[in-house]
Short mmCIF file of C-alpha atoms and ligand atoms in Angstrom, two decimals:
data_model
loop_
_atom_site.label_atom_id
_atom_site.label_comp_id
_atom_site.label_asym_id
_atom_site.label_seq_id
_atom_site.Cartn_x
_atom_site.Cartn_y
_atom_site.Cartn_z
CA UNK A 1252 -3.33 -51.03 44.20
CA UNK A 1253 -2.43 -52.12 47.67
CA UNK A 1254 -2.54 -49.91 50.88
CA UNK A 1255 -6.01 -48.40 49.89
CA UNK A 1256 -7.24 -49.10 53.36
CA UNK A 1257 -4.36 -47.31 55.05
CA UNK A 1258 -4.65 -44.34 52.63
CA UNK A 1259 -8.44 -44.13 53.33
CA UNK A 1260 -7.65 -44.02 56.98
CA UNK A 1261 -5.33 -41.08 56.45
CA UNK A 1262 -8.26 -39.24 54.82
CA UNK A 1263 -7.49 -40.11 51.17
CA UNK A 1264 -11.02 -39.85 49.66
CA UNK A 1265 -10.09 -41.32 46.33
CA UNK A 1266 -8.46 -44.35 47.99
CA UNK A 1267 -11.67 -44.94 50.00
CA UNK A 1268 -13.85 -44.61 46.95
CA UNK A 1269 -11.67 -47.00 45.01
CA UNK A 1270 -11.69 -49.52 47.82
CA UNK A 1271 -15.51 -49.44 48.02
CA UNK A 1272 -15.69 -49.90 44.29
CA UNK A 1273 -13.42 -52.90 44.36
CA UNK A 1274 -15.71 -54.36 47.01
CA UNK A 1275 -18.72 -53.86 44.80
CA UNK A 1276 -16.86 -55.67 41.99
CA UNK A 1277 -15.72 -58.36 44.47
CA UNK A 1278 -12.05 -57.91 43.30
CA UNK A 1279 -9.39 -60.05 44.91
CA UNK A 1280 -7.32 -58.17 47.46
CA UNK A 1281 -10.07 -56.28 49.22
CA UNK A 1282 -10.11 -58.79 52.03
CA UNK A 1283 -6.45 -57.95 52.73
CA UNK A 1284 -7.38 -54.27 52.91
CA UNK A 1285 -10.11 -55.02 55.51
CA UNK A 1286 -7.58 -57.04 57.52
CA UNK A 1287 -5.41 -53.93 57.67
CA UNK A 1288 -8.12 -51.57 58.73
CA UNK A 1289 -10.14 -53.86 60.98
CA UNK A 1290 -8.44 -53.09 64.24
CA UNK A 1291 -9.31 -49.50 63.75
CA UNK A 1292 -13.00 -50.00 63.31
CA UNK A 1293 -15.91 -50.64 65.66
CA UNK A 1294 -16.14 -46.99 66.91
CA UNK A 1295 -18.90 -45.46 64.82
CA UNK A 1296 -22.57 -45.30 65.51
CA UNK A 1297 -24.23 -47.10 62.57
CA UNK A 1298 -27.70 -46.06 61.70
CA UNK A 1299 -29.78 -47.95 59.15
CA UNK A 1300 -32.61 -46.33 57.32
CA UNK A 1301 -35.11 -48.49 55.48
CA UNK A 1302 -38.46 -47.92 53.84
CA UNK A 1303 -40.20 -48.34 50.67
CA UNK A 1304 -38.87 -46.96 47.31
CA UNK A 1305 -39.41 -43.24 47.12
CA UNK A 1306 -40.25 -42.89 50.77
CA UNK A 1307 -37.85 -39.97 51.02
CA UNK A 1308 -34.92 -41.86 52.58
CA UNK A 1309 -32.21 -39.97 50.65
CA UNK A 1310 -33.81 -36.64 51.35
CA UNK A 1311 -33.87 -37.46 55.05
CA UNK A 1312 -30.32 -38.93 55.03
CA UNK A 1313 -29.01 -35.70 53.47
CA UNK A 1314 -30.63 -33.55 56.11
CA UNK A 1315 -29.47 -35.88 58.96
CA UNK A 1316 -25.90 -35.45 57.66
CA UNK A 1317 -26.42 -31.74 57.90
CA UNK A 1318 -27.85 -32.05 61.50
CA UNK A 1319 -24.92 -34.25 62.65
CA UNK A 1320 -22.48 -31.74 61.24
CA UNK A 1321 -24.05 -29.07 63.44
CA UNK A 1322 -23.41 -31.35 66.39
CA UNK A 1323 -19.78 -31.49 65.26
CA UNK A 1324 -19.95 -35.07 64.30
CA UNK A 1325 -18.43 -36.45 61.03
CA UNK A 1326 -20.71 -38.48 58.80
CA UNK A 1327 -20.34 -41.35 56.38
CA UNK A 1328 -23.22 -42.19 54.11
CA UNK A 1329 -23.74 -45.40 52.16
CA UNK A 1330 -26.78 -45.77 49.86
CA UNK A 1331 -27.15 -49.41 49.14
CA UNK A 1332 -28.54 -50.44 45.85
CA UNK A 1333 -29.61 -54.03 45.60
CA UNK A 1334 -29.58 -53.61 41.82
CA UNK A 1335 -33.05 -54.88 41.66
CA UNK A 1336 -35.54 -53.82 38.98
CA UNK A 1337 -37.48 -51.95 41.54
CA UNK A 1338 -34.75 -49.45 42.42
CA UNK A 1339 -32.90 -48.94 39.18
CA UNK A 1340 -31.87 -45.39 38.53
CA UNK A 1341 -32.35 -44.16 42.07
CA UNK A 1342 -28.64 -43.65 42.81
CA UNK A 1343 -27.99 -40.84 40.38
CA UNK A 1344 -30.56 -38.84 42.10
CA UNK A 1345 -28.81 -39.57 45.43
CA UNK A 1346 -25.55 -38.32 44.17
CA UNK A 1347 -27.00 -35.12 42.82
CA UNK A 1348 -28.91 -34.49 46.09
CA UNK A 1349 -25.94 -35.10 48.19
CA UNK A 1350 -23.82 -32.51 46.31
CA UNK A 1351 -24.49 -29.99 49.07
CA UNK A 1352 -21.97 -31.81 51.24
CA UNK A 1353 -19.44 -31.96 48.43
CA UNK A 1354 -17.15 -29.33 49.88
CA UNK A 1355 -17.30 -30.69 53.43
CA UNK A 1356 -14.59 -33.22 54.24
CA UNK A 1357 -16.68 -34.17 57.34
CA UNK A 1358 -19.15 -35.98 55.10
CA UNK A 1359 -18.32 -38.80 52.79
CA UNK A 1360 -21.03 -40.26 50.62
CA UNK A 1361 -20.90 -43.41 48.61
CA UNK A 1362 -23.40 -45.57 46.91
CA UNK A 1363 -22.92 -49.35 46.87
CA UNK A 1364 -24.32 -51.84 44.40
CA UNK A 1365 -23.20 -55.34 43.82
CA UNK A 1366 -23.16 -57.42 40.81
CA UNK A 1367 -21.56 -60.26 42.64
CA UNK A 1368 -22.73 -63.52 43.98
CA UNK A 1369 -25.68 -64.15 46.25
CA UNK A 1370 -25.07 -62.89 49.73
CA UNK A 1371 -22.42 -60.68 48.33
CA UNK A 1372 -24.36 -57.50 49.07
CA UNK A 1373 -24.43 -58.10 52.70
CA UNK A 1374 -20.71 -58.73 52.84
CA UNK A 1375 -20.04 -55.62 50.79
CA UNK A 1376 -22.23 -53.54 53.16
CA UNK A 1377 -20.37 -54.84 56.20
CA UNK A 1378 -16.93 -54.13 54.52
CA UNK A 1379 -18.06 -50.69 53.30
CA UNK A 1380 -19.09 -49.76 56.86
CA UNK A 1381 -15.63 -50.85 57.96
CA UNK A 1382 -14.01 -48.41 55.53
CA UNK A 1383 -16.19 -45.45 56.66
CA UNK A 1384 -15.54 -46.49 60.19
CA UNK A 1385 -11.73 -46.66 59.79
CA UNK A 1386 -11.97 -43.28 58.17
CA UNK A 1387 -13.03 -42.05 61.60
CA UNK A 1388 -16.61 -41.14 60.75
CA UNK A 1389 -18.56 -40.73 64.06
CA UNK A 1390 -21.77 -41.54 62.48
CA UNK A 1391 -22.52 -43.91 59.53
CA UNK A 1392 -25.91 -43.81 57.88
CA UNK A 1393 -26.73 -46.75 55.64
CA UNK A 1394 -29.80 -46.37 53.37
CA UNK A 1395 -31.38 -49.54 52.12
CA UNK A 1396 -34.55 -49.90 50.04
CA UNK A 1397 -37.18 -51.87 51.91
CA UNK A 1398 -37.75 -54.49 49.23
CA UNK A 1399 -37.57 -58.22 50.02
CA UNK A 1400 -35.09 -59.52 52.62
CA UNK A 1401 -32.64 -56.66 52.36
CA UNK A 1402 -34.27 -54.39 54.82
CA UNK A 1403 -34.45 -57.06 57.46
CA UNK A 1404 -30.70 -57.80 56.99
CA UNK A 1405 -29.91 -54.21 57.95
CA UNK A 1406 -30.14 -55.28 61.62
CA UNK A 1407 -26.94 -57.24 61.14
CA UNK A 1408 -25.14 -54.02 60.42
CA UNK A 1409 -26.83 -51.20 62.17
CA UNK A 1410 -27.08 -50.29 65.89
CA UNK A 1411 -30.04 -48.11 65.35
CA UNK A 1412 -32.74 -48.91 62.67
CA UNK A 1413 -35.11 -46.25 61.29
CA UNK A 1414 -38.19 -47.41 59.43
CA UNK A 1415 -39.54 -44.71 57.28
CA UNK A 1416 -43.29 -44.68 56.64
CA UNK A 1417 -45.25 -42.48 54.18
CA UNK A 1418 -48.99 -41.58 54.35
CA UNK A 1419 -51.27 -43.10 51.80
CA UNK A 1420 -49.35 -46.28 51.11
CA UNK A 1421 -50.82 -48.66 53.59
CA UNK A 1422 -47.37 -48.67 55.21
CA UNK A 1423 -48.26 -49.76 58.69
CA UNK A 1424 -49.73 -52.92 57.35
CA UNK A 1425 -46.82 -53.49 55.03
CA UNK A 1426 -44.40 -52.82 57.94
CA UNK A 1427 -46.17 -55.56 59.97
CA UNK A 1428 -46.05 -57.93 57.07
CA UNK A 1429 -42.47 -57.38 56.10
CA UNK A 1430 -41.29 -57.89 59.70
CA UNK A 1431 -40.16 -54.29 59.95
CA UNK A 1432 -42.00 -53.87 63.22
CA UNK A 1433 -39.46 -56.13 64.96
CA UNK A 1434 -36.46 -54.40 63.62
CA UNK A 1435 -37.44 -50.72 63.99
CA UNK A 1436 -35.87 -48.79 66.86
CA UNK A 1437 -37.48 -45.52 65.52
CA UNK A 1438 -40.48 -45.10 63.20
CA UNK A 1439 -40.31 -42.03 60.98
CA UNK A 1440 -43.48 -40.65 59.52
CA UNK A 1441 -42.20 -38.90 56.37
CA UNK A 1442 -43.87 -36.47 53.94
CA UNK A 1443 -46.05 -35.27 56.81
CA UNK A 1444 -47.57 -32.74 54.41
CA UNK A 1445 -49.43 -35.53 52.68
CA UNK A 1446 -53.05 -36.55 53.58
CA UNK A 1447 -53.30 -39.30 56.07
CA UNK A 1448 -50.19 -38.42 58.09
CA UNK A 1449 -52.03 -38.14 61.36
CA UNK A 1450 -53.93 -41.36 60.53
CA UNK A 1451 -50.71 -43.17 59.84
CA UNK A 1452 -49.26 -41.95 63.13
CA UNK A 1453 -52.32 -43.24 65.01
CA UNK A 1454 -52.21 -46.53 63.31
CA UNK A 1455 -48.49 -46.94 63.92
CA UNK A 1456 -49.13 -46.17 67.52
CA UNK A 1457 -51.76 -48.74 67.78
CA UNK A 1458 -49.58 -51.26 66.24
CA UNK A 1459 -46.82 -50.41 68.72
CA UNK A 1460 -49.14 -50.86 71.64
CA UNK A 1461 -49.82 -54.46 70.45
CA UNK A 1462 -46.20 -55.22 70.53
CA UNK A 1463 -44.00 -56.53 73.36
CA UNK A 1464 -40.93 -54.54 74.26
CA UNK A 1465 -38.89 -56.68 76.65
CA UNK A 1466 -35.70 -54.79 76.36
CA UNK A 1467 -37.12 -51.54 77.74
CA UNK A 1468 -37.05 -49.49 74.52
CA UNK A 1469 -40.50 -48.62 72.97
CA UNK A 1470 -39.75 -47.35 69.52
CA UNK A 1471 -40.83 -43.70 69.28
CA UNK A 1472 -42.59 -42.35 66.23
CA UNK A 1473 -41.09 -39.13 64.88
CA UNK A 1474 -42.81 -37.03 62.35
CA UNK A 1475 -40.62 -35.32 59.85
CA UNK A 1476 -42.04 -32.10 58.31
CA UNK A 1477 -42.32 -31.39 54.58
CA UNK A 1478 -39.02 -30.88 52.76
CA UNK A 1479 -40.49 -27.94 50.97
CA UNK A 1480 -40.63 -26.08 54.35
CA UNK A 1481 -36.86 -25.98 55.05
CA UNK A 1482 -36.99 -24.46 58.58
CA UNK A 1483 -39.45 -26.92 60.05
CA UNK A 1484 -37.95 -29.79 58.06
CA UNK A 1485 -34.41 -29.08 59.48
CA UNK A 1486 -35.85 -28.72 62.95
CA UNK A 1487 -37.76 -32.06 62.83
CA UNK A 1488 -34.81 -33.90 61.47
CA UNK A 1489 -32.60 -32.31 64.18
CA UNK A 1490 -35.17 -33.68 66.70
CA UNK A 1491 -34.87 -36.96 65.00
CA UNK A 1492 -31.08 -37.07 65.46
CA UNK A 1493 -31.63 -36.33 69.19
CA UNK A 1494 -33.89 -39.36 69.37
CA UNK A 1495 -31.35 -41.39 67.53
CA UNK A 1496 -28.60 -40.28 70.04
CA UNK A 1497 -30.99 -41.20 72.87
CA UNK A 1498 -31.35 -44.57 71.45
CA UNK A 1499 -27.55 -44.99 71.30
CA UNK A 1500 -27.25 -43.94 74.92
CA UNK A 1501 -29.95 -46.53 75.80
CA UNK A 1502 -27.94 -49.20 73.97
CA UNK A 1503 -24.85 -48.35 75.83
CA UNK A 1504 -26.43 -48.07 79.26
CA UNK A 1505 -28.60 -51.27 78.98
CA UNK A 1506 -25.65 -53.21 77.51
CA UNK A 1507 -27.83 -54.07 74.51
CA UNK A 1508 -25.09 -52.57 72.35
CA UNK A 1509 -23.04 -55.64 73.14
CA UNK A 1510 -25.91 -57.78 72.07
CA UNK A 1511 -25.98 -55.99 68.76
CA UNK A 1512 -22.36 -56.15 68.31
CA UNK A 1513 -22.53 -59.83 68.96
CA UNK A 1514 -25.16 -60.22 66.24
CA UNK A 1515 -23.10 -58.18 63.81
CA UNK A 1516 -19.97 -60.30 64.49
CA UNK A 1517 -21.99 -63.47 64.05
CA UNK A 1518 -23.21 -62.31 60.66
CA UNK A 1519 -19.69 -61.33 59.72
CA UNK A 1520 -18.19 -64.69 60.56
CA UNK A 1521 -21.06 -66.33 58.58
CA UNK A 1522 -20.31 -64.23 55.55
CA UNK A 1523 -16.64 -64.72 55.66
CA UNK A 1524 -16.96 -68.44 56.05
CA UNK A 1525 -19.18 -68.48 53.06
CA UNK A 1526 -16.84 -66.32 51.09
CA UNK A 1527 -13.71 -68.20 52.13
CA UNK A 1528 -14.83 -71.70 52.17
CA UNK A 1529 -18.15 -72.36 50.34
CA UNK A 1530 -17.81 -69.98 47.43
CA UNK A 1531 -14.41 -71.23 46.16
CA UNK A 1532 -15.81 -74.81 46.23
CA UNK A 1533 -18.97 -73.74 44.45
CA UNK A 1534 -16.95 -71.91 41.79
CA UNK A 1535 -14.78 -74.93 41.14
CA UNK A 1536 -17.81 -77.33 40.96
CA UNK A 1537 -19.43 -75.00 38.52
CA UNK A 1538 -16.35 -74.61 36.38
CA UNK A 1539 -15.69 -78.37 36.07
CA UNK A 1540 -19.36 -79.15 35.60
CA UNK A 1541 -19.71 -81.21 38.77
CA UNK A 1542 -22.27 -79.00 40.11
CA UNK A 1543 -24.59 -79.55 37.10
CA UNK A 1544 -23.94 -83.37 37.37
CA UNK A 1545 -25.18 -83.22 41.01
CA UNK A 1546 -28.20 -81.14 40.02
CA UNK A 1547 -29.08 -83.86 37.48
CA UNK A 1548 -28.61 -86.62 40.05
CA UNK A 1549 -30.95 -84.94 42.44
CA UNK A 1550 -33.53 -84.38 39.63
CA UNK A 1551 -33.43 -88.02 38.57
CA UNK A 1552 -33.48 -89.04 42.25
CA UNK A 1553 -30.25 -90.87 41.80
CA UNK A 1554 -28.83 -89.31 44.93
CA UNK A 1555 -30.21 -86.90 47.62
CA UNK A 1556 -28.64 -83.46 48.28
CA UNK A 1557 -27.29 -84.52 51.66
CA UNK A 1558 -25.34 -87.48 50.41
CA UNK A 1559 -23.95 -85.29 47.65
CA UNK A 1560 -22.93 -82.67 50.12
CA UNK A 1561 -21.12 -85.23 52.15
CA UNK A 1562 -19.15 -86.43 49.15
CA UNK A 1563 -18.11 -82.87 48.58
CA UNK A 1564 -17.16 -82.42 52.09
CA UNK A 1565 -15.08 -85.61 52.07
CA UNK A 1566 -13.18 -84.39 48.93
CA UNK A 1567 -12.53 -80.79 50.12
CA UNK A 1568 -12.40 -81.00 53.81
CA UNK A 1569 -10.14 -84.12 54.32
CA UNK A 1570 -7.80 -83.30 57.15
N1 GTP B 2586 -44.34 -34.18 49.42
C1 GTP B 2586 -43.11 -34.58 49.86
N2 GTP B 2586 -42.22 -35.13 49.06
C2 GTP B 2586 -41.02 -35.42 49.60
C3 GTP B 2586 -40.78 -35.20 50.94
N3 GTP B 2586 -39.42 -35.73 51.15
C4 GTP B 2586 -38.99 -36.22 50.00
N4 GTP B 2586 -39.96 -36.08 49.01
C5 GTP B 2586 -39.89 -36.35 47.65
O1 GTP B 2586 -39.97 -37.79 47.44
C6 GTP B 2586 -39.27 -38.18 46.26
C7 GTP B 2586 -38.44 -39.40 46.65
O2 GTP B 2586 -37.38 -38.90 47.59
P1 GTP B 2586 -36.05 -39.71 47.92
O3 GTP B 2586 -35.39 -39.07 49.01
O4 GTP B 2586 -35.24 -39.95 46.77
O5 GTP B 2586 -36.67 -41.14 48.30
P2 GTP B 2586 -35.89 -42.53 48.66
O6 GTP B 2586 -36.60 -43.20 49.65
O7 GTP B 2586 -34.42 -42.21 48.92
O8 GTP B 2586 -36.09 -43.25 47.21
P3 GTP B 2586 -35.32 -44.58 46.77
O9 GTP B 2586 -33.82 -44.48 47.17
O10 GTP B 2586 -35.46 -44.53 45.30
O11 GTP B 2586 -36.06 -45.73 47.46
C8 GTP B 2586 -38.44 -37.01 45.83
O12 GTP B 2586 -39.13 -36.51 44.74
C9 GTP B 2586 -38.54 -36.09 46.95
O13 GTP B 2586 -38.47 -34.70 46.58
C10 GTP B 2586 -41.75 -34.55 51.80
O14 GTP B 2586 -41.42 -34.31 52.96
N5 GTP B 2586 -42.84 -34.29 51.27
MG1 MG B 2587 -32.76 -43.11 47.99
#
C-alpha cells in the first residue's frame, strides 16, 4: 500500500484515513510515507485543545470547525485517545458528533489511538499532523485529554494551546498543579451555564495575575456559552477563533513562531532517533532475552545500568 501519502495530498480521503490507521498500528512503511509528504508540510496553524475528561472539548472542536469554515479555512481534526482507562469509549461519541461535517470535504476528522510502544503516541500525533498538513488543511485542531503527561506534550505539536476549564471541578487549582498554566495560550471557560462560571473566571484571572509573561502574550480567558443555546454558543466560539487567530498573528510578528517550530523539530528528532535507533535495539534485546538478563544483573547488583548501557553501545554502535 505505497503512495498513500501522495494520494492523501491529492485529496484521497480513504488513503489519508488508511495512512493514519497504519500509524496507529505502527506498521512498517509509514515512515517512508512521511518522507514523501514532509516537504509539503509546515504550513498549517496547529491548535491544541486540552482539558479534563468530559470538559466539552469535542463539542467545542466541532463548533470551531464550523467557525473556521465560515472564515473559508479548511480544517483537520485529530482527537487523540491515549487508550487509558480514563478515556475509554469517548471516541465513538466524537465520531457521531462530528457527523455534521461529513458532507464537507473542507473538514477531515480522525481519531488517533495507539497500542504501540511507549512514546509512540507522541510520534503518531506528530505524523498524523503531517498528514493533515500535507492534505492542505489551513487549521489543524488536536484534541487531547488532560490526563497525566499527555496534555503537556501537546506543546511539542501545537502552535496555540487552549486549556478548557469547567465550573465546579476545582479546575483552576488542577491547572496549576498539572503545569497547564505554563502551556496555555488561551483559557476557555466552558459550560458557562453551570454554577460557578464567574467564580472560575475570577479565580483563573487571579492565577494569571500571579504569573510572569515575559514573551508579551498574556493568555486571555474566553467564556464559551452553553451548547444548548446554539446562537450564543456559535457566537462565543466564533469570538474564540478570533482570539486564536490573534494569537497566531502575535506568534508571527514576535517571531515566537520560530521558537515553537524549533521546539517541535527538537521533539521530532528526539522521537525519530528513539524509533530508529533505540527501539530496534530494545526489541532485539527483548527477543533474545538479554534485556531480562541485564535487569537481573541490576537487581542483584552485579552490574549498574550505566555499565550495561555502555556494553550495549559498544556492541551496536561500533564504527
Ligand atoms: N451543560 C453543558 N454541557 C455541555 C456543554 N458543552 C458540552 N457539554 C456536554 O458535556 C459532555 C461532554 O462533552 P464532550 O464534548 O464529549 O467532552 P470532551 O471533553 O470531548 O470529553 P472527552 O473527550 O471524553 O474527554 C456532553 O454530554 C456534552 O453535551 C455546555 O456548554 N454546557
Ligand atoms: Mg472528546
